[in-house]
Amino acid sequence: MSRYEQAKAELEVALVGAPKPTKPVQLRLVAEPVRYAAITVMQPYAWLLAHAGEWPEHVPGKTIENRSRRTNYRGPVLIHVSRRWERVELRLEELRRLGLVGGACPEPTLEEMRSQLGLVIAVAELSHCRQIGDRDPHPWGIAGSWGWEVADAALVEPFGLSGNTGLWYAPPNISVRRLAAWLELGGLPAGAGLRVDPATGRVSTRVATLVEAARVVLQSGISSFAHVVELGGERLAAGELLARAAEEHGEVDTAARLRSCASARRVVGAGRAGGVDRGSHEVACGGERG
C-alpha cells in the first residue's frame, strides 16, 4: 500500500464517527481539460477487451492486446472501436473453434459490434507490456508480438471519437464524460444525488461540512495528494483538503500525518487565500501537478 493510500485509509477510519450534515450546502467538482490515452482496436477484439471480466474462471478473458511495438505507458486507457469492419465473422469463428467465445463464454452479436464502430466503449488500466513467447500460457497472446496487458475494463456510455494508430491521446473535451463515468465507477452511490452538467463538467451534490467534502473527494478516484482542488475559491492540493477535514473532526494528529505524507503544495488562485467559507464548499478537481 502506498503512503497515499495508507494515509487515506487512516483518514477514512478517523471520519467514521463524524457527524452527519444538518444544514446541506452545495459541493461542486469540476473537471479541468485533461488528455487521456486511448487505443483503437478492431472488432471483435475491442468488444472482447471491454467485456473481459465477464469470462468464466476457467477461461481467461481477453486482457492482452497484441501490438507490433512495446509501450512504456502505464495508466488509464480508453478502448476505442475502429471503424474498419474486416473479417469479423471469420475471426469469431476461429475464436469459437478455440473455445474462447461461445458456449460458457460470452459472444458479441454482429449487430452490437457494428453499432459500436468509431465509439469509445470502455475505460481500462494499461498495466504492463511484455513480449509474447512461443510458450506463453495466455490464450489471447500471439507469439512474437508485444502484449499490452489491459486490466479492470469497465464499460462507459459510448461516445464518438476519431481514432489513430498505436497509443494516442484523446482531445481534452472528453474529460467531462470521463469524469461522469469514473465518479459512478469509483463507487459514489446513485443515492448521493450527484448531477453532472455535460456542458461544464460540473458535478454537484449536497454537503454541510469539510468532512463530507473529504468523503466525496476520497471516493472520486483521486490518486495523488498533488491533485489540485478548489475549496471556497481557494486552490489547494487534495492532501491539504483532507488534512483540513481531519482537523474539523478533531483529528489533529491525523491531519499532521496527512500533511507530512503528502508534502502537498498549496496553490492559491482567484478568491480568498486565507480562511474557508464554511457556508458554501466548492471543490474543483483538476489534473495532477508535479
PDB file of C-alpha atoms in Angstrom:
ATOM      1  CA  MET A   1       0.000   0.000   0.000  1.00  0.00           C
ATOM      2  CA  SER A   2       1.386   3.413  -0.977  1.00  0.00           C
ATOM      3  CA  ARG A   3       1.836   6.161   1.609  1.00  0.00           C
ATOM      4  CA  TYR A   4      -1.033   7.998  -0.055  1.00  0.00           C
ATOM      5  CA  GLU A   5      -3.386   5.019   0.163  1.00  0.00           C
ATOM      6  CA  GLN A   6      -2.313   4.364   3.768  1.00  0.00           C
ATOM      7  CA  ALA A   7      -2.996   7.963   4.766  1.00  0.00           C
ATOM      8  CA  LYS A   8      -6.368   7.922   3.002  1.00  0.00           C
ATOM      9  CA  ALA A   9      -7.333   4.716   4.787  1.00  0.00           C
ATOM     10  CA  GLU A  10      -6.336   6.247   8.121  1.00  0.00           C
ATOM     11  CA  LEU A  11      -8.455   9.317   7.424  1.00  0.00           C
ATOM     12  CA  GLU A  12     -11.453   7.208   6.430  1.00  0.00           C
ATOM     13  CA  VAL A  13     -11.236   5.339   9.749  1.00  0.00           C
ATOM     14  CA  ALA A  14     -10.969   8.635  11.615  1.00  0.00           C
ATOM     15  CA  LEU A  15     -14.068  10.008   9.877  1.00  0.00           C
ATOM     16  CA  VAL A  16     -16.309   7.032  10.681  1.00  0.00           C
ATOM     17  CA  GLY A  17     -17.822   8.777  13.677  1.00  0.00           C
ATOM     18  CA  ALA A  18     -18.116  12.203  12.059  1.00  0.00           C
ATOM     19  CA  PRO A  19     -21.486  13.922  12.450  1.00  0.00           C
ATOM     20  CA  LYS A  20     -23.890  13.838   9.513  1.00  0.00           C
ATOM     21  CA  PRO A  21     -24.855  17.091   7.731  1.00  0.00           C
ATOM     22  CA  THR A  22     -27.534  19.165   9.399  1.00  0.00           C
ATOM     23  CA  LYS A  23     -27.562  22.168   7.035  1.00  0.00           C
ATOM     24  CA  PRO A  24     -26.907  20.985   3.475  1.00  0.00           C
ATOM     25  CA  VAL A  25     -24.993  23.262   1.106  1.00  0.00           C
ATOM     26  CA  GLN A  26     -23.649  22.805  -2.398  1.00  0.00           C
ATOM     27  CA  LEU A  27     -20.439  20.881  -3.120  1.00  0.00           C
ATOM     28  CA  ARG A  28     -19.167  21.018  -6.690  1.00  0.00           C
ATOM     29  CA  LEU A  29     -16.410  19.170  -8.506  1.00  0.00           C
ATOM     30  CA  VAL A  30     -15.241  20.495 -11.871  1.00  0.00           C
ATOM     31  CA  ALA A  31     -13.134  18.663 -14.427  1.00  0.00           C
ATOM     32  CA  GLU A  32     -10.256  20.627 -15.929  1.00  0.00           C
ATOM     33  CA  PRO A  33      -9.279  19.680 -19.509  1.00  0.00           C
ATOM     34  CA  VAL A  34      -7.015  16.631 -19.381  1.00  0.00           C
ATOM     35  CA  ARG A  35      -5.858  14.488 -22.297  1.00  0.00           C
ATOM     36  CA  TYR A  36      -6.411  10.764 -21.868  1.00  0.00           C
ATOM     37  CA  ALA A  37      -4.588   7.886 -23.519  1.00  0.00           C
ATOM     38  CA  ALA A  38      -6.536   5.661 -25.903  1.00  0.00           C
ATOM     39  CA  ILE A  39      -6.091   2.672 -28.190  1.00  0.00           C
ATOM     40  CA  THR A  40      -8.129   1.944 -31.310  1.00  0.00           C
ATOM     41  CA  VAL A  41      -8.989  -1.740 -31.652  1.00  0.00           C
ATOM     42  CA  MET A  42     -10.829  -3.595 -34.423  1.00  0.00           C
ATOM     43  CA  GLN A  43     -13.863  -5.756 -33.764  1.00  0.00           C
ATOM     44  CA  PRO A  44     -14.398  -8.254 -32.318  1.00  0.00           C
ATOM     45  CA  TYR A  45     -11.317  -7.566 -30.189  1.00  0.00           C
ATOM     46  CA  ALA A  46     -12.497  -4.181 -28.890  1.00  0.00           C
ATOM     47  CA  TRP A  47     -15.715  -5.752 -27.580  1.00  0.00           C
ATOM     48  CA  LEU A  48     -13.739  -8.639 -26.079  1.00  0.00           C
ATOM     49  CA  LEU A  49     -11.354  -6.287 -24.233  1.00  0.00           C
ATOM     50  CA  ALA A  50     -14.267  -4.264 -22.862  1.00  0.00           C
ATOM     51  CA  HIS A  51     -16.078  -7.380 -21.589  1.00  0.00           C
ATOM     52  CA  ALA A  52     -13.059  -9.406 -20.421  1.00  0.00           C
ATOM     53  CA  GLY A  53     -14.290  -9.505 -16.828  1.00  0.00           C
ATOM     54  CA  GLU A  54     -17.395 -11.475 -17.849  1.00  0.00           C
ATOM     55  CA  TRP A  55     -15.494 -14.659 -18.795  1.00  0.00           C
ATOM     56  CA  PRO A  56     -15.775 -17.735 -16.538  1.00  0.00           C
ATOM     57  CA  GLU A  57     -12.898 -18.518 -14.191  1.00  0.00           C
ATOM     58  CA  HIS A  58     -11.630 -21.477 -16.216  1.00  0.00           C
ATOM     59  CA  VAL A  59     -11.283 -19.429 -19.438  1.00  0.00           C
ATOM     60  CA  PRO A  60      -9.283 -16.168 -19.310  1.00  0.00           C
ATOM     61  CA  GLY A  61     -10.936 -13.141 -20.857  1.00  0.00           C
ATOM     62  CA  LYS A  62      -9.090 -11.023 -23.403  1.00  0.00           C
ATOM     63  CA  THR A  63      -6.729  -8.926 -21.295  1.00  0.00           C
ATOM     64  CA  ILE A  64      -3.907  -8.948 -23.858  1.00  0.00           C
ATOM     65  CA  GLU A  65      -3.859  -6.550 -26.814  1.00  0.00           C
ATOM     66  CA  ASN A  66      -1.254  -7.723 -29.338  1.00  0.00           C
ATOM     67  CA  ARG A  67       0.840  -4.942 -30.880  1.00  0.00           C
ATOM     68  CA  SER A  68       3.954  -4.744 -33.050  1.00  0.00           C
ATOM     69  CA  ARG A  69       5.653  -2.261 -30.711  1.00  0.00           C
ATOM     70  CA  ARG A  70       6.124  -2.014 -26.981  1.00  0.00           C
ATOM     71  CA  THR A  71       4.795   0.845 -24.858  1.00  0.00           C
ATOM     72  CA  ASN A  72       6.141   2.371 -21.658  1.00  0.00           C
ATOM     73  CA  TYR A  73       2.804   3.979 -20.817  1.00  0.00           C
ATOM     74  CA  ARG A  74       1.026   2.772 -17.684  1.00  0.00           C
ATOM     75  CA  GLY A  75      -2.316   4.099 -16.573  1.00  0.00           C
ATOM     76  CA  PRO A  76      -5.922   4.653 -17.680  1.00  0.00           C
ATOM     77  CA  VAL A  77      -6.673   3.983 -21.333  1.00  0.00           C
ATOM     78  CA  LEU A  78      -9.835   4.383 -23.385  1.00  0.00           C
ATOM     79  CA  ILE A  79     -10.940   1.444 -25.546  1.00  0.00           C
ATOM     80  CA  HIS A  80     -11.919   2.935 -28.921  1.00  0.00           C
ATOM     81  CA  VAL A  81     -13.513   0.801 -31.650  1.00  0.00           C
ATOM     82  CA  SER A  82     -12.020   1.043 -35.133  1.00  0.00           C
ATOM     83  CA  ARG A  83     -14.381   1.956 -37.982  1.00  0.00           C
ATOM     84  CA  ARG A  84     -12.885  -0.824 -40.094  1.00  0.00           C
ATOM     85  CA  TRP A  85     -15.011  -3.937 -40.494  1.00  0.00           C
ATOM     86  CA  GLU A  86     -12.832  -6.718 -41.853  1.00  0.00           C
ATOM     87  CA  ARG A  87     -13.156 -10.496 -41.434  1.00  0.00           C
ATOM     88  CA  VAL A  88     -15.102 -10.076 -38.200  1.00  0.00           C
ATOM     89  CA  GLU A  89     -17.208 -13.197 -38.752  1.00  0.00           C
ATOM     90  CA  LEU A  90     -14.127 -15.250 -39.648  1.00  0.00           C
ATOM     91  CA  ARG A  91     -12.352 -14.073 -36.502  1.00  0.00           C
ATOM     92  CA  LEU A  92     -15.348 -15.013 -34.359  1.00  0.00           C
ATOM     93  CA  GLU A  93     -15.484 -18.457 -35.949  1.00  0.00           C
ATOM     94  CA  GLU A  94     -11.804 -19.033 -35.172  1.00  0.00           C
ATOM     95  CA  LEU A  95     -12.317 -17.910 -31.562  1.00  0.00           C
ATOM     96  CA  ARG A  96     -15.264 -20.305 -31.242  1.00  0.00           C
ATOM     97  CA  ARG A  97     -13.068 -23.139 -32.514  1.00  0.00           C
ATOM     98  CA  LEU A  98     -10.501 -22.287 -29.822  1.00  0.00           C
ATOM     99  CA  GLY A  99     -13.205 -22.229 -27.139  1.00  0.00           C
ATOM    100  CA  LEU A 100     -12.607 -18.556 -26.310  1.00  0.00           C
ATOM    101  CA  VAL A 101     -16.105 -17.329 -27.219  1.00  0.00           C
ATOM    102  CA  GLY A 102     -19.492 -19.028 -27.263  1.00  0.00           C
ATOM    103  CA  GLY A 103     -20.636 -21.894 -25.081  1.00  0.00           C
ATOM    104  CA  ALA A 104     -19.826 -20.970 -21.478  1.00  0.00           C
ATOM    105  CA  CYS A 105     -18.126 -17.768 -22.701  1.00  0.00           C
ATOM    106  CA  PRO A 106     -19.838 -14.560 -23.804  1.00  0.00           C
ATOM    107  CA  GLU A 107     -20.110 -13.840 -27.518  1.00  0.00           C
ATOM    108  CA  PRO A 108     -20.994 -10.499 -29.126  1.00  0.00           C
ATOM    109  CA  THR A 109     -23.601 -10.175 -31.843  1.00  0.00           C
ATOM    110  CA  LEU A 110     -22.686  -8.679 -35.201  1.00  0.00           C
ATOM    111  CA  GLU A 111     -25.374  -6.027 -34.731  1.00  0.00           C
ATOM    112  CA  GLU A 112     -23.942  -4.856 -31.406  1.00  0.00           C
ATOM    113  CA  MET A 113     -20.406  -4.712 -32.746  1.00  0.00           C
ATOM    114  CA  ARG A 114     -21.475  -2.759 -35.843  1.00  0.00           C
ATOM    115  CA  SER A 115     -23.273  -0.235 -33.641  1.00  0.00           C
ATOM    116  CA  GLN A 116     -20.004   0.461 -31.771  1.00  0.00           C
ATOM    117  CA  LEU A 117     -17.831   1.384 -34.766  1.00  0.00           C
ATOM    118  CA  GLY A 118     -15.990   4.650 -34.108  1.00  0.00           C
ATOM    119  CA  LEU A 119     -17.047   4.814 -30.440  1.00  0.00           C
ATOM    120  CA  VAL A 120     -15.257   4.718 -27.095  1.00  0.00           C
ATOM    121  CA  ILE A 121     -16.930   1.847 -25.236  1.00  0.00           C
ATOM    122  CA  ALA A 122     -14.791   1.282 -22.121  1.00  0.00           C
ATOM    123  CA  VAL A 123     -12.029   2.588 -19.903  1.00  0.00           C
ATOM    124  CA  ALA A 124      -9.350   0.252 -18.548  1.00  0.00           C
ATOM    125  CA  GLU A 125      -5.886   0.209 -16.984  1.00  0.00           C
ATOM    126  CA  LEU A 126      -2.864  -0.441 -19.198  1.00  0.00           C
ATOM    127  CA  SER A 127      -0.870  -2.196 -16.503  1.00  0.00           C
ATOM    128  CA  HIS A 128       2.047  -3.948 -18.221  1.00  0.00           C
ATOM    129  CA  CYS A 129       3.732  -4.703 -21.549  1.00  0.00           C
ATOM    130  CA  ARG A 130       5.676  -7.864 -22.359  1.00  0.00           C
ATOM    131  CA  GLN A 131       6.864  -9.758 -25.405  1.00  0.00           C
ATOM    132  CA  ILE A 132       4.819 -12.876 -26.095  1.00  0.00           C
ATOM    133  CA  GLY A 133       6.904 -16.039 -26.395  1.00  0.00           C
ATOM    134  CA  ASP A 134       6.174 -19.294 -28.227  1.00  0.00           C
ATOM    135  CA  ARG A 135       5.188 -20.996 -24.970  1.00  0.00           C
ATOM    136  CA  ASP A 136       3.284 -18.133 -23.390  1.00  0.00           C
ATOM    137  CA  PRO A 137       0.331 -19.638 -21.491  1.00  0.00           C
ATOM    138  CA  HIS A 138      -2.069 -16.756 -22.148  1.00  0.00           C
ATOM    139  CA  PRO A 139      -4.556 -17.914 -24.820  1.00  0.00           C
ATOM    140  CA  TRP A 140      -5.001 -14.410 -26.247  1.00  0.00           C
ATOM    141  CA  GLY A 141      -1.297 -13.743 -26.814  1.00  0.00           C
ATOM    142  CA  ILE A 142       0.295 -14.020 -30.278  1.00  0.00           C
ATOM    143  CA  ALA A 143       3.898 -15.233 -30.275  1.00  0.00           C
ATOM    144  CA  GLY A 144       6.365 -12.566 -31.354  1.00  0.00           C
ATOM    145  CA  SER A 145       4.068  -9.635 -30.611  1.00  0.00           C
ATOM    146  CA  TRP A 146       4.139  -7.197 -27.723  1.00  0.00           C
ATOM    147  CA  GLY A 147       1.336  -7.953 -25.308  1.00  0.00           C
ATOM    148  CA  TRP A 148      -0.216  -4.798 -23.857  1.00  0.00           C
ATOM    149  CA  GLU A 149      -1.902  -6.010 -20.679  1.00  0.00           C
ATOM    150  CA  VAL A 150      -5.251  -4.317 -20.169  1.00  0.00           C
ATOM    151  CA  ALA A 151      -6.877  -4.800 -16.761  1.00  0.00           C
ATOM    152  CA  ASP A 152     -10.079  -3.786 -14.974  1.00  0.00           C
ATOM    153  CA  ALA A 153     -12.024  -2.787 -18.090  1.00  0.00           C
ATOM    154  CA  ALA A 154     -15.291  -1.023 -17.295  1.00  0.00           C
ATOM    155  CA  LEU A 155     -17.989  -0.030 -19.760  1.00  0.00           C
ATOM    156  CA  VAL A 156     -18.814   3.640 -20.254  1.00  0.00           C
ATOM    157  CA  GLU A 157     -21.635   5.402 -22.067  1.00  0.00           C
ATOM    158  CA  PRO A 158     -20.364   5.177 -25.672  1.00  0.00           C
ATOM    159  CA  PHE A 159     -19.304   8.359 -27.447  1.00  0.00           C
ATOM    160  CA  GLY A 160     -17.665   9.009 -30.788  1.00  0.00           C
ATOM    161  CA  LEU A 161     -14.022   9.905 -31.444  1.00  0.00           C
ATOM    162  CA  SER A 162     -11.686   9.772 -34.421  1.00  0.00           C
ATOM    163  CA  GLY A 163      -9.166   7.023 -33.751  1.00  0.00           C
ATOM    164  CA  ASN A 164      -5.484   6.617 -34.510  1.00  0.00           C
ATOM    165  CA  THR A 165      -2.726   4.010 -34.571  1.00  0.00           C
ATOM    166  CA  GLY A 166      -0.623   2.978 -31.590  1.00  0.00           C
ATOM    167  CA  LEU A 167      -1.194   4.722 -28.278  1.00  0.00           C
ATOM    168  CA  TRP A 168      -2.799   8.107 -28.877  1.00  0.00           C
ATOM    169  CA  TYR A 169      -4.347  10.868 -26.795  1.00  0.00           C
ATOM    170  CA  ALA A 170      -7.971  11.920 -26.884  1.00  0.00           C
ATOM    171  CA  PRO A 171      -8.890  15.625 -27.086  1.00  0.00           C
ATOM    172  CA  PRO A 172      -9.387  17.484 -23.775  1.00  0.00           C
ATOM    173  CA  ASN A 173     -13.140  17.967 -24.142  1.00  0.00           C
ATOM    174  CA  ILE A 174     -13.847  14.298 -23.389  1.00  0.00           C
ATOM    175  CA  SER A 175     -12.880  14.879 -19.745  1.00  0.00           C
ATOM    176  CA  VAL A 176     -16.478  15.759 -18.847  1.00  0.00           C
ATOM    177  CA  ARG A 177     -17.760  12.383 -19.980  1.00  0.00           C
ATOM    178  CA  ARG A 178     -14.844  10.573 -18.369  1.00  0.00           C
ATOM    179  CA  LEU A 179     -15.438  12.321 -15.038  1.00  0.00           C
ATOM    180  CA  ALA A 180     -19.104  11.348 -15.067  1.00  0.00           C
ATOM    181  CA  ALA A 181     -18.281   7.715 -15.805  1.00  0.00           C
ATOM    182  CA  TRP A 182     -15.466   7.458 -13.272  1.00  0.00           C
ATOM    183  CA  LEU A 183     -17.492   9.035 -10.473  1.00  0.00           C
ATOM    184  CA  GLU A 184     -20.025   6.265 -10.962  1.00  0.00           C
ATOM    185  CA  LEU A 185     -17.427   3.509 -11.388  1.00  0.00           C
ATOM    186  CA  GLY A 186     -15.487   4.785  -8.380  1.00  0.00           C
ATOM    187  CA  GLY A 187     -18.278   3.848  -6.033  1.00  0.00           C
ATOM    188  CA  LEU A 188     -20.148   7.100  -5.482  1.00  0.00           C
ATOM    189  CA  PRO A 189     -23.703   5.914  -4.792  1.00  0.00           C
ATOM    190  CA  ALA A 190     -26.543   6.939  -7.069  1.00  0.00           C
ATOM    191  CA  GLY A 191     -28.487   7.874  -3.940  1.00  0.00           C
ATOM    192  CA  ALA A 192     -25.982  10.651  -3.204  1.00  0.00           C
ATOM    193  CA  GLY A 193     -27.878  12.876  -5.642  1.00  0.00           C
ATOM    194  CA  LEU A 194     -24.940  13.520  -7.969  1.00  0.00           C
ATOM    195  CA  ARG A 195     -25.807  15.578 -11.027  1.00  0.00           C
ATOM    196  CA  VAL A 196     -23.455  16.064 -13.988  1.00  0.00           C
ATOM    197  CA  ASP A 197     -23.768  19.083 -16.273  1.00  0.00           C
ATOM    198  CA  PRO A 198     -22.319  17.885 -19.618  1.00  0.00           C
ATOM    199  CA  ALA A 199     -21.815  21.461 -20.805  1.00  0.00           C
ATOM    200  CA  THR A 200     -19.479  22.443 -17.964  1.00  0.00           C
ATOM    201  CA  GLY A 201     -18.320  19.180 -16.398  1.00  0.00           C
ATOM    202  CA  ARG A 202     -19.725  20.372 -13.060  1.00  0.00           C
ATOM    203  CA  VAL A 203     -20.755  17.603 -10.699  1.00  0.00           C
ATOM    204  CA  SER A 204     -22.762  18.694  -7.696  1.00  0.00           C
ATOM    205  CA  THR A 205     -24.260  17.192  -4.567  1.00  0.00           C
ATOM    206  CA  ARG A 206     -25.391  18.468  -1.162  1.00  0.00           C
ATOM    207  CA  VAL A 207     -23.000  18.513   1.814  1.00  0.00           C
ATOM    208  CA  ALA A 208     -22.575  20.536   5.000  1.00  0.00           C
ATOM    209  CA  THR A 209     -19.013  20.095   6.263  1.00  0.00           C
ATOM    210  CA  LEU A 210     -15.400  19.673   5.229  1.00  0.00           C
ATOM    211  CA  VAL A 211     -15.717  16.080   6.412  1.00  0.00           C
ATOM    212  CA  GLU A 212     -18.459  15.461   3.844  1.00  0.00           C
ATOM    213  CA  ALA A 213     -16.369  17.209   1.178  1.00  0.00           C
ATOM    214  CA  ALA A 214     -13.456  14.918   2.045  1.00  0.00           C
ATOM    215  CA  ARG A 215     -15.651  11.837   1.722  1.00  0.00           C
ATOM    216  CA  VAL A 216     -16.628  12.831  -1.814  1.00  0.00           C
ATOM    217  CA  VAL A 217     -13.003  13.530  -2.755  1.00  0.00           C
ATOM    218  CA  LEU A 218     -11.898  10.173  -1.305  1.00  0.00           C
ATOM    219  CA  GLN A 219     -14.495   8.374  -3.425  1.00  0.00           C
ATOM    220  CA  SER A 220     -13.915  10.315  -6.649  1.00  0.00           C
ATOM    221  CA  GLY A 221     -10.866   8.384  -7.842  1.00  0.00           C
ATOM    222  CA  ILE A 222      -8.190  10.968  -6.993  1.00  0.00           C
ATOM    223  CA  SER A 223      -4.911   9.053  -6.723  1.00  0.00           C
ATOM    224  CA  SER A 224      -2.424  11.713  -5.612  1.00  0.00           C
ATOM    225  CA  PHE A 225      -2.130  14.267  -2.830  1.00  0.00           C
ATOM    226  CA  ALA A 226      -0.857  16.686  -5.505  1.00  0.00           C
ATOM    227  CA  HIS A 227      -4.211  16.661  -7.327  1.00  0.00           C
ATOM    228  CA  VAL A 228      -5.390  20.281  -7.344  1.00  0.00           C
ATOM    229  CA  VAL A 229      -8.845  21.057  -5.956  1.00  0.00           C
ATOM    230  CA  GLU A 230     -10.737  24.266  -5.308  1.00  0.00           C
ATOM    231  CA  LEU A 231     -12.357  24.997  -1.978  1.00  0.00           C
ATOM    232  CA  GLY A 232     -14.355  28.169  -1.464  1.00  0.00           C
ATOM    233  CA  GLY A 233     -12.425  29.956  -4.219  1.00  0.00           C
ATOM    234  CA  GLU A 234      -9.027  28.804  -2.915  1.00  0.00           C
ATOM    235  CA  ARG A 235      -6.871  26.429  -4.952  1.00  0.00           C
ATOM    236  CA  LEU A 236      -5.012  23.817  -2.927  1.00  0.00           C
ATOM    237  CA  ALA A 237      -3.805  20.236  -3.065  1.00  0.00           C
ATOM    238  CA  ALA A 238      -6.170  17.366  -2.272  1.00  0.00           C
ATOM    239  CA  GLY A 239      -3.913  16.374   0.621  1.00  0.00           C
ATOM    240  CA  GLU A 240      -4.480  19.752   2.250  1.00  0.00           C
ATOM    241  CA  LEU A 241      -8.265  19.422   1.903  1.00  0.00           C
ATOM    242  CA  LEU A 242      -8.163  16.008   3.581  1.00  0.00           C
ATOM    243  CA  ALA A 243      -5.973  17.395   6.369  1.00  0.00           C
ATOM    244  CA  ARG A 244      -8.439  20.238   6.990  1.00  0.00           C
ATOM    245  CA  ALA A 245     -11.290  17.741   7.151  1.00  0.00           C
ATOM    246  CA  ALA A 246      -9.393  15.758   9.782  1.00  0.00           C
ATOM    247  CA  GLU A 247      -8.843  18.958  11.786  1.00  0.00           C
ATOM    248  CA  GLU A 248     -12.533  19.838  11.579  1.00  0.00           C
ATOM    249  CA  HIS A 249     -13.297  16.427  13.071  1.00  0.00           C
ATOM    250  CA  GLY A 250     -10.746  16.989  15.854  1.00  0.00           C
ATOM    251  CA  GLU A 251      -8.160  14.551  14.443  1.00  0.00           C
ATOM    252  CA  VAL A 252      -5.168  16.881  14.764  1.00  0.00           C
ATOM    253  CA  ASP A 253      -2.567  14.093  14.740  1.00  0.00           C
ATOM    254  CA  THR A 254      -4.120  12.568  11.620  1.00  0.00           C
ATOM    255  CA  ALA A 255      -4.061  15.970   9.915  1.00  0.00           C
ATOM    256  CA  ALA A 256      -0.380  16.390  10.729  1.00  0.00           C
ATOM    257  CA  ARG A 257       0.437  12.947   9.347  1.00  0.00           C
ATOM    258  CA  LEU A 258      -1.554  13.665   6.194  1.00  0.00           C
ATOM    259  CA  ARG A 259       0.380  16.881   5.589  1.00  0.00           C
ATOM    260  CA  SER A 260       3.681  15.183   6.314  1.00  0.00           C
ATOM    261  CA  CYS A 261       2.905  12.290   3.981  1.00  0.00           C
ATOM    262  CA  ALA A 262       1.527  14.486   1.231  1.00  0.00           C
ATOM    263  CA  SER A 263       4.106  17.272   1.187  1.00  0.00           C
ATOM    264  CA  ALA A 264       1.185  18.929  -0.535  1.00  0.00           C
ATOM    265  CA  ARG A 265       1.904  22.128  -2.402  1.00  0.00           C
ATOM    266  CA  ARG A 266      -0.709  24.820  -1.795  1.00  0.00           C
ATOM    267  CA  VAL A 267      -1.715  26.711  -4.898  1.00  0.00           C
ATOM    268  CA  VAL A 268      -3.589  29.959  -4.323  1.00  0.00           C
ATOM    269  CA  GLY A 269      -5.775  31.129  -7.198  1.00  0.00           C
ATOM    270  CA  ALA A 270      -8.513  33.691  -7.574  1.00  0.00           C
ATOM    271  CA  GLY A 271     -10.550  34.389  -4.460  1.00  0.00           C
ATOM    272  CA  ARG A 272      -9.543  34.165  -0.832  1.00  0.00           C
ATOM    273  CA  ALA A 273      -6.095  32.918   0.059  1.00  0.00           C
ATOM    274  CA  GLY A 274      -6.995  32.668   3.700  1.00  0.00           C
ATOM    275  CA  GLY A 275      -9.874  31.112   5.620  1.00  0.00           C
ATOM    276  CA  VAL A 276     -12.551  28.764   4.369  1.00  0.00           C
ATOM    277  CA  ASP A 277     -16.114  29.902   3.843  1.00  0.00           C
ATOM    278  CA  ARG A 278     -17.963  27.374   5.986  1.00  0.00           C
ATOM    279  CA  GLY A 279     -21.275  28.324   4.409  1.00  0.00           C
ATOM    280  CA  SER A 280     -20.538  27.008   0.916  1.00  0.00           C
ATOM    281  CA  HIS A 281     -17.902  24.451  -0.024  1.00  0.00           C
ATOM    282  CA  GLU A 282     -16.955  24.323  -3.699  1.00  0.00           C
ATOM    283  CA  VAL A 283     -14.414  21.703  -4.730  1.00  0.00           C
ATOM    284  CA  ALA A 284     -12.998  21.662  -8.245  1.00  0.00           C
ATOM    285  CA  CYS A 285     -10.990  18.594  -9.218  1.00  0.00           C
ATOM    286  CA  GLY A 286      -8.276  19.258 -11.760  1.00  0.00           C
ATOM    287  CA  GLY A 287      -5.249  17.374 -13.017  1.00  0.00           C
ATOM    288  CA  GLU A 288      -2.244  16.293 -11.006  1.00  0.00           C
ATOM    289  CA  ARG A 289       0.558  18.804 -10.721  1.00  0.00           C
ATOM    290  CA  GLY A 290       4.194  17.950 -10.418  1.00  0.00           C
TER     291      GLY A 290
END
